[in-house]
Tab-separated table of C-alpha atoms in Angstrom:
chain	number	residue	atom	x	y	z
U	26	UNK	CA	-41.088	-24.144	4.496
U	27	UNK	CA	-40.591	-24.712	0.811
U	28	UNK	CA	-36.834	-25.307	0.958
U	29	UNK	CA	-34.196	-25.457	3.635
U	30	UNK	CA	-30.540	-26.451	3.453
U	31	UNK	CA	-28.293	-26.571	6.538
U	32	UNK	CA	-24.628	-25.739	6.384
U	33	UNK	CA	-22.335	-28.605	5.727
U	34	UNK	CA	-19.983	-27.755	8.617
U	35	UNK	CA	-18.786	-24.957	10.828
U	36	UNK	CA	-16.274	-23.740	8.260
U	37	UNK	CA	-18.945	-23.428	5.638
U	38	UNK	CA	-21.218	-21.564	8.022
U	39	UNK	CA	-18.403	-19.136	8.879
U	40	UNK	CA	-17.637	-18.488	5.210
U	41	UNK	CA	-21.272	-17.762	4.476
U	42	UNK	CA	-21.550	-15.543	7.527
U	43	UNK	CA	-18.502	-13.494	6.447
U	44	UNK	CA	-19.859	-13.163	2.902
U	45	UNK	CA	-23.260	-11.970	4.195
U	46	UNK	CA	-21.613	-9.427	6.496
U	47	UNK	CA	-19.690	-7.962	3.517
U	48	UNK	CA	-22.711	-7.993	1.253
U	49	UNK	CA	-21.329	-10.699	-1.043
U	50	UNK	CA	-23.324	-13.546	-2.569
U	51	UNK	CA	-21.693	-16.841	-1.496
U	52	UNK	CA	-21.675	-19.667	-4.045
U	53	UNK	CA	-23.624	-21.864	-1.592
U	54	UNK	CA	-26.386	-19.296	-1.373
U	55	UNK	CA	-26.351	-18.728	-5.108
U	56	UNK	CA	-26.753	-22.454	-5.805
U	57	UNK	CA	-29.531	-22.696	-3.228
U	58	UNK	CA	-31.442	-19.803	-4.762
U	59	UNK	CA	-31.077	-21.063	-8.323
U	60	UNK	CA	-32.262	-24.554	-7.286
U	61	UNK	CA	-35.291	-23.440	-5.274
U	62	UNK	CA	-36.603	-20.191	-6.693
U	63	UNK	CA	-39.591	-20.617	-9.014
U	64	UNK	CA	-38.981	-19.762	-12.650
U	65	UNK	CA	-41.585	-17.752	-14.434
U	66	UNK	CA	-40.973	-16.707	-17.994
U	67	UNK	CA	-43.048	-13.507	-18.056
U	68	UNK	CA	-43.389	-12.622	-14.364
U	69	UNK	CA	-40.644	-11.357	-12.084
U	70	UNK	CA	-40.128	-13.265	-8.845
U	71	UNK	CA	-40.017	-11.127	-5.684
U	72	UNK	CA	-37.496	-12.221	-3.076
U	73	UNK	CA	-37.438	-10.843	0.472
U	74	UNK	CA	-33.885	-9.965	1.547
U	75	UNK	CA	-32.840	-8.526	4.872
U	76	UNK	CA	-29.680	-6.687	3.668
U	77	UNK	CA	-29.529	-4.057	0.906
U	78	UNK	CA	-26.022	-4.972	-0.177
U	79	UNK	CA	-26.940	-8.594	-0.449
U	80	UNK	CA	-30.044	-7.658	-2.386
U	81	UNK	CA	-27.924	-5.789	-4.943
U	82	UNK	CA	-25.551	-8.760	-5.281
U	83	UNK	CA	-28.471	-11.161	-5.901
U	84	UNK	CA	-30.078	-8.874	-8.465
U	85	UNK	CA	-26.789	-8.589	-10.330
U	86	UNK	CA	-26.153	-12.363	-10.520
U	87	UNK	CA	-29.661	-13.799	-10.918
U	88	UNK	CA	-31.942	-12.500	-13.654
U	89	UNK	CA	-35.671	-12.275	-13.242
U	90	UNK	CA	-35.433	-11.569	-9.498
U	91	UNK	CA	-36.744	-8.503	-7.748
U	92	UNK	CA	-35.363	-8.104	-4.269
U	93	UNK	CA	-37.453	-6.355	-1.594
U	94	UNK	CA	-35.866	-5.185	1.632
U	95	UNK	CA	-38.583	-2.911	3.105
U	96	UNK	CA	-42.248	-3.076	3.914
U	97	UNK	CA	-43.189	-6.362	5.526
U	98	UNK	CA	-39.787	-7.959	5.036
U	99	UNK	CA	-38.406	-7.058	8.536
U	100	UNK	CA	-41.520	-8.487	10.154
U	101	UNK	CA	-41.241	-11.666	8.060
U	102	UNK	CA	-37.601	-12.062	9.067
U	103	UNK	CA	-38.504	-11.557	12.714
U	104	UNK	CA	-41.295	-14.101	12.530
U	105	UNK	CA	-38.975	-16.655	10.923
U	106	UNK	CA	-36.366	-16.179	13.650
U	107	UNK	CA	-38.951	-16.525	16.429
U	108	UNK	CA	-40.718	-19.598	15.003
U	109	UNK	CA	-37.726	-21.172	13.338
U	110	UNK	CA	-37.801	-24.410	15.319
U	111	UNK	CA	-41.443	-24.924	14.384
U	112	UNK	CA	-40.862	-24.250	10.724
U	113	UNK	CA	-37.840	-26.540	10.386
U	114	UNK	CA	-38.524	-29.630	12.429
U	115	UNK	CA	-35.792	-31.882	11.025
U	116	UNK	CA	-33.032	-29.753	12.530
U	117	UNK	CA	-31.641	-30.791	15.951
U	118	UNK	CA	-32.687	-27.655	17.852
U	119	UNK	CA	-31.231	-28.823	21.148
U	120	UNK	CA	-27.718	-28.254	19.753
U	121	UNK	CA	-28.598	-25.153	17.705
U	122	UNK	CA	-27.697	-22.713	20.469
U	123	UNK	CA	-24.256	-24.279	20.862
U	124	UNK	CA	-23.698	-24.127	17.112
U	125	UNK	CA	-24.757	-20.410	17.056
U	126	UNK	CA	-22.371	-19.698	19.944
U	127	UNK	CA	-19.531	-21.421	18.207
U	128	UNK	CA	-20.237	-19.593	14.979
U	129	UNK	CA	-20.431	-16.265	16.809
U	130	UNK	CA	-17.092	-16.823	18.435
U	131	UNK	CA	-15.468	-17.820	15.137
U	132	UNK	CA	-16.949	-14.800	13.364
U	133	UNK	CA	-15.843	-12.351	16.108
U	134	UNK	CA	-12.378	-13.926	16.287
U	135	UNK	CA	-11.849	-13.453	12.571
U	136	UNK	CA	-13.092	-9.892	12.588
U	137	UNK	CA	-10.871	-8.944	15.515
U	138	UNK	CA	-7.885	-10.659	13.997
U	139	UNK	CA	-8.513	-8.798	10.794
U	140	UNK	CA	-8.807	-5.427	12.497
U	141	UNK	CA	-5.797	-5.804	14.702
U	142	UNK	CA	-3.458	-5.890	11.688
U	143	UNK	CA	-4.749	-2.620	10.337
U	144	UNK	CA	-2.216	0.129	10.988
U	145	UNK	CA	-4.737	2.906	10.594
U	146	UNK	CA	-6.583	1.772	13.736
U	147	UNK	CA	-3.606	2.794	15.908
U	148	UNK	CA	-3.305	6.101	14.010
U	149	UNK	CA	-6.995	6.830	14.457
U	150	UNK	CA	-6.806	6.284	18.230
U	151	UNK	CA	-3.641	8.377	18.462
U	152	UNK	CA	-5.203	11.307	16.599
U	153	UNK	CA	-8.266	11.079	18.864
U	154	UNK	CA	-5.968	11.138	21.862
U	155	UNK	CA	-4.176	14.182	20.461
U	156	UNK	CA	-7.469	16.073	20.150
U	157	UNK	CA	-8.386	15.139	23.739
U	158	UNK	CA	-4.956	16.207	25.026
U	159	UNK	CA	-5.239	19.537	23.322
U	160	UNK	CA	-8.549	20.180	25.054
U	161	UNK	CA	-7.255	18.968	28.420
U	162	UNK	CA	-4.006	20.942	28.255
U	163	UNK	CA	-5.877	24.090	27.293
U	164	UNK	CA	-8.349	23.616	30.099
U	165	UNK	CA	-5.664	22.871	32.711
U	166	UNK	CA	-3.570	25.739	31.561
U	167	UNK	CA	-6.409	28.156	31.975
U	168	UNK	CA	-7.034	26.725	35.454
U	169	UNK	CA	-3.402	27.409	36.464
U	170	UNK	CA	-3.655	30.938	35.080
U	171	UNK	CA	-6.740	31.648	37.163
U	172	UNK	CA	-5.263	29.969	40.241
U	173	UNK	CA	-1.863	31.609	40.145
U	174	UNK	CA	-3.218	35.003	39.184
U	175	UNK	CA	-4.492	35.423	42.727
U	176	UNK	CA	-0.819	35.637	43.737
U	177	UNK	CA	0.813	37.165	40.655
U	178	UNK	CA	-1.918	38.642	38.330
U	179	UNK	CA	0.551	40.679	36.227
U	180	UNK	CA	2.183	37.543	34.833
U	181	UNK	CA	-0.998	36.800	32.896
U	182	UNK	CA	-0.385	39.607	30.409
U	183	UNK	CA	3.398	39.416	30.447
U	184	UNK	CA	3.464	35.765	29.369
U	185	UNK	CA	0.558	35.177	26.948
U	186	UNK	CA	1.754	31.771	25.783
U	187	UNK	CA	0.055	29.102	27.923
U	188	UNK	CA	2.903	26.583	28.092
U	189	UNK	CA	5.483	29.295	28.893
U	190	UNK	CA	3.130	30.646	31.533
U	191	UNK	CA	2.916	27.255	33.204
U	192	UNK	CA	6.663	26.920	33.221
U	193	UNK	CA	7.215	30.437	34.542
U	194	UNK	CA	4.647	29.957	37.296
U	195	UNK	CA	6.306	26.711	38.378
U	196	UNK	CA	9.722	28.460	38.403
U	197	UNK	CA	8.678	31.665	40.199
U	198	UNK	CA	6.222	30.301	42.736
U	199	UNK	CA	6.507	32.887	45.530
U	200	UNK	CA	7.011	36.213	43.683
U	201	UNK	CA	8.870	37.651	46.710
U	202	UNK	CA	11.712	35.192	46.292
U	203	UNK	CA	12.996	36.127	42.824
U	204	UNK	CA	16.754	35.454	43.175
U	205	UNK	CA	19.410	35.106	40.533
U	206	UNK	CA	18.781	31.357	40.142
U	207	UNK	CA	15.029	31.930	39.379
U	208	UNK	CA	15.883	34.739	36.946
U	209	UNK	CA	18.346	32.458	35.148
U	210	UNK	CA	15.735	29.751	34.763
U	211	UNK	CA	13.205	32.304	33.439
U	212	UNK	CA	15.757	33.400	30.840
U	213	UNK	CA	16.132	29.748	29.745
U	214	UNK	CA	12.404	29.400	29.266
U	215	UNK	CA	11.533	32.748	27.666
U	216	UNK	CA	14.856	33.474	25.956
U	217	UNK	CA	14.070	37.165	26.242
U	218	UNK	CA	16.016	39.159	28.834
U	219	UNK	CA	13.782	42.206	28.489
U	220	UNK	CA	10.720	40.161	29.231
U	221	UNK	CA	12.391	38.677	32.292
U	222	UNK	CA	13.235	42.182	33.565
U	223	UNK	CA	9.575	43.174	33.172
U	224	UNK	CA	8.489	40.110	35.132
U	225	UNK	CA	10.931	40.889	37.929
U	226	UNK	CA	9.744	44.514	38.122
U	227	UNK	CA	6.085	43.389	38.073
U	228	UNK	CA	6.733	40.871	40.849
U	229	UNK	CA	8.156	43.610	43.091
U	230	UNK	CA	5.114	45.921	42.655
U	231	UNK	CA	2.435	43.175	42.242
U	232	UNK	CA	-1.037	43.742	43.523
U	233	UNK	CA	-1.573	40.040	44.149
U	234	UNK	CA	-2.453	38.486	47.437
U	235	UNK	CA	-0.036	36.535	49.569
U	236	UNK	CA	-0.356	32.804	49.257
U	237	UNK	CA	0.607	29.995	51.661
U	238	UNK	CA	3.351	27.494	51.005
U	239	UNK	CA	0.755	24.695	50.863
U	240	UNK	CA	-1.193	26.492	48.119
U	241	UNK	CA	1.995	27.169	46.200
U	242	UNK	CA	2.932	23.477	46.495
U	243	UNK	CA	-0.439	22.487	45.005
U	244	UNK	CA	-0.028	24.935	42.142
U	245	UNK	CA	3.476	23.595	41.504
U	246	UNK	CA	2.260	19.985	41.397
U	247	UNK	CA	-0.556	20.857	39.015
U	248	UNK	CA	1.808	22.823	36.777
U	249	UNK	CA	4.225	19.916	36.591
U	250	UNK	CA	1.418	17.620	35.504
U	251	UNK	CA	0.405	20.025	32.769
U	252	UNK	CA	3.992	20.309	31.655
U	253	UNK	CA	4.313	16.513	31.525
U	254	UNK	CA	1.090	16.281	29.495
U	255	UNK	CA	2.444	18.865	27.052
U	256	UNK	CA	5.689	16.923	26.611
U	257	UNK	CA	3.761	13.717	26.063
U	258	UNK	CA	1.539	15.471	23.563
U	259	UNK	CA	4.583	16.571	21.592
U	260	UNK	CA	5.958	12.993	21.594
U	261	UNK	CA	2.599	11.607	20.496
U	262	UNK	CA	2.451	14.100	17.631
U	263	UNK	CA	5.841	12.933	16.434
U	264	UNK	CA	4.578	9.320	16.577
U	265	UNK	CA	1.453	10.176	14.544
U	266	UNK	CA	3.522	12.054	12.032
U	267	UNK	CA	5.875	9.128	11.502
U	268	UNK	CA	3.043	6.598	11.230
U	269	UNK	CA	1.123	8.746	8.795
U	270	UNK	CA	4.182	9.203	6.633
U	271	UNK	CA	4.674	5.414	6.582
U	272	UNK	CA	1.064	4.324	5.955
U	273	UNK	CA	-0.409	7.307	4.088
U	274	UNK	CA	2.384	9.579	2.787
U	275	UNK	CA	0.308	11.227	0.044
U	276	UNK	CA	-2.562	12.047	2.403
U	277	UNK	CA	-0.290	13.430	5.090
U	278	UNK	CA	1.473	15.586	2.508
U	279	UNK	CA	-1.791	17.008	1.208
U	280	UNK	CA	-3.797	17.695	4.393
U	281	UNK	CA	-1.355	17.020	7.253
U	282	UNK	CA	-1.049	14.296	9.849
U	283	UNK	CA	-4.115	15.071	12.018
U	284	UNK	CA	-6.936	14.082	9.664
């Protein structure tokens, strides 16, 4: 080993580690390179670097240096890591693993602390959840349509909207028991008296099979779950809309909240 310089303390090691992860050239590394790299007036010195961003930073700040990141460089880096304790004998290797563990904890703690305060992380997760909810609600709604159509197949065409279908199915349940209370609830959901009349007429002449109370109960439970998911999806969309308007108003105005 031609030159080796240990970190002064844990804080210095953490600063250098953060700089390397971001592709910046830390002053400690800059001073080390300037002090130990050979200076040749006419020839360009080739320096093996393991990170492309760091290589660019070194080339910008130190003249006469050609950084190489491919070819044999990865193998050289791997060999240095494996045989490090044989190459640098003055370093107390018995405590090196503890120092590495401490540095790893400090680096991870700083990264997590940095990321937690980013508002967009919460928005990203919420948008991903919205997409997943859309898929789930659509799948569950189709399952209810298929399930309830055994009992009341005509409702499928009469109520094309999936959410309204789920609500109507949970209100009607047994098509033979369409009383005034059920009809009133259907009017509240559909807000179309003619459509409700069509549903009542279709229920009286339906070709669907009879279904047991236990099966109807399971359909009702499933329909309520889908309805609750739909309500939650609407509330989540409002949340995303408000957060996007607060953290990225221009972007949300241009392309909407769900990026």
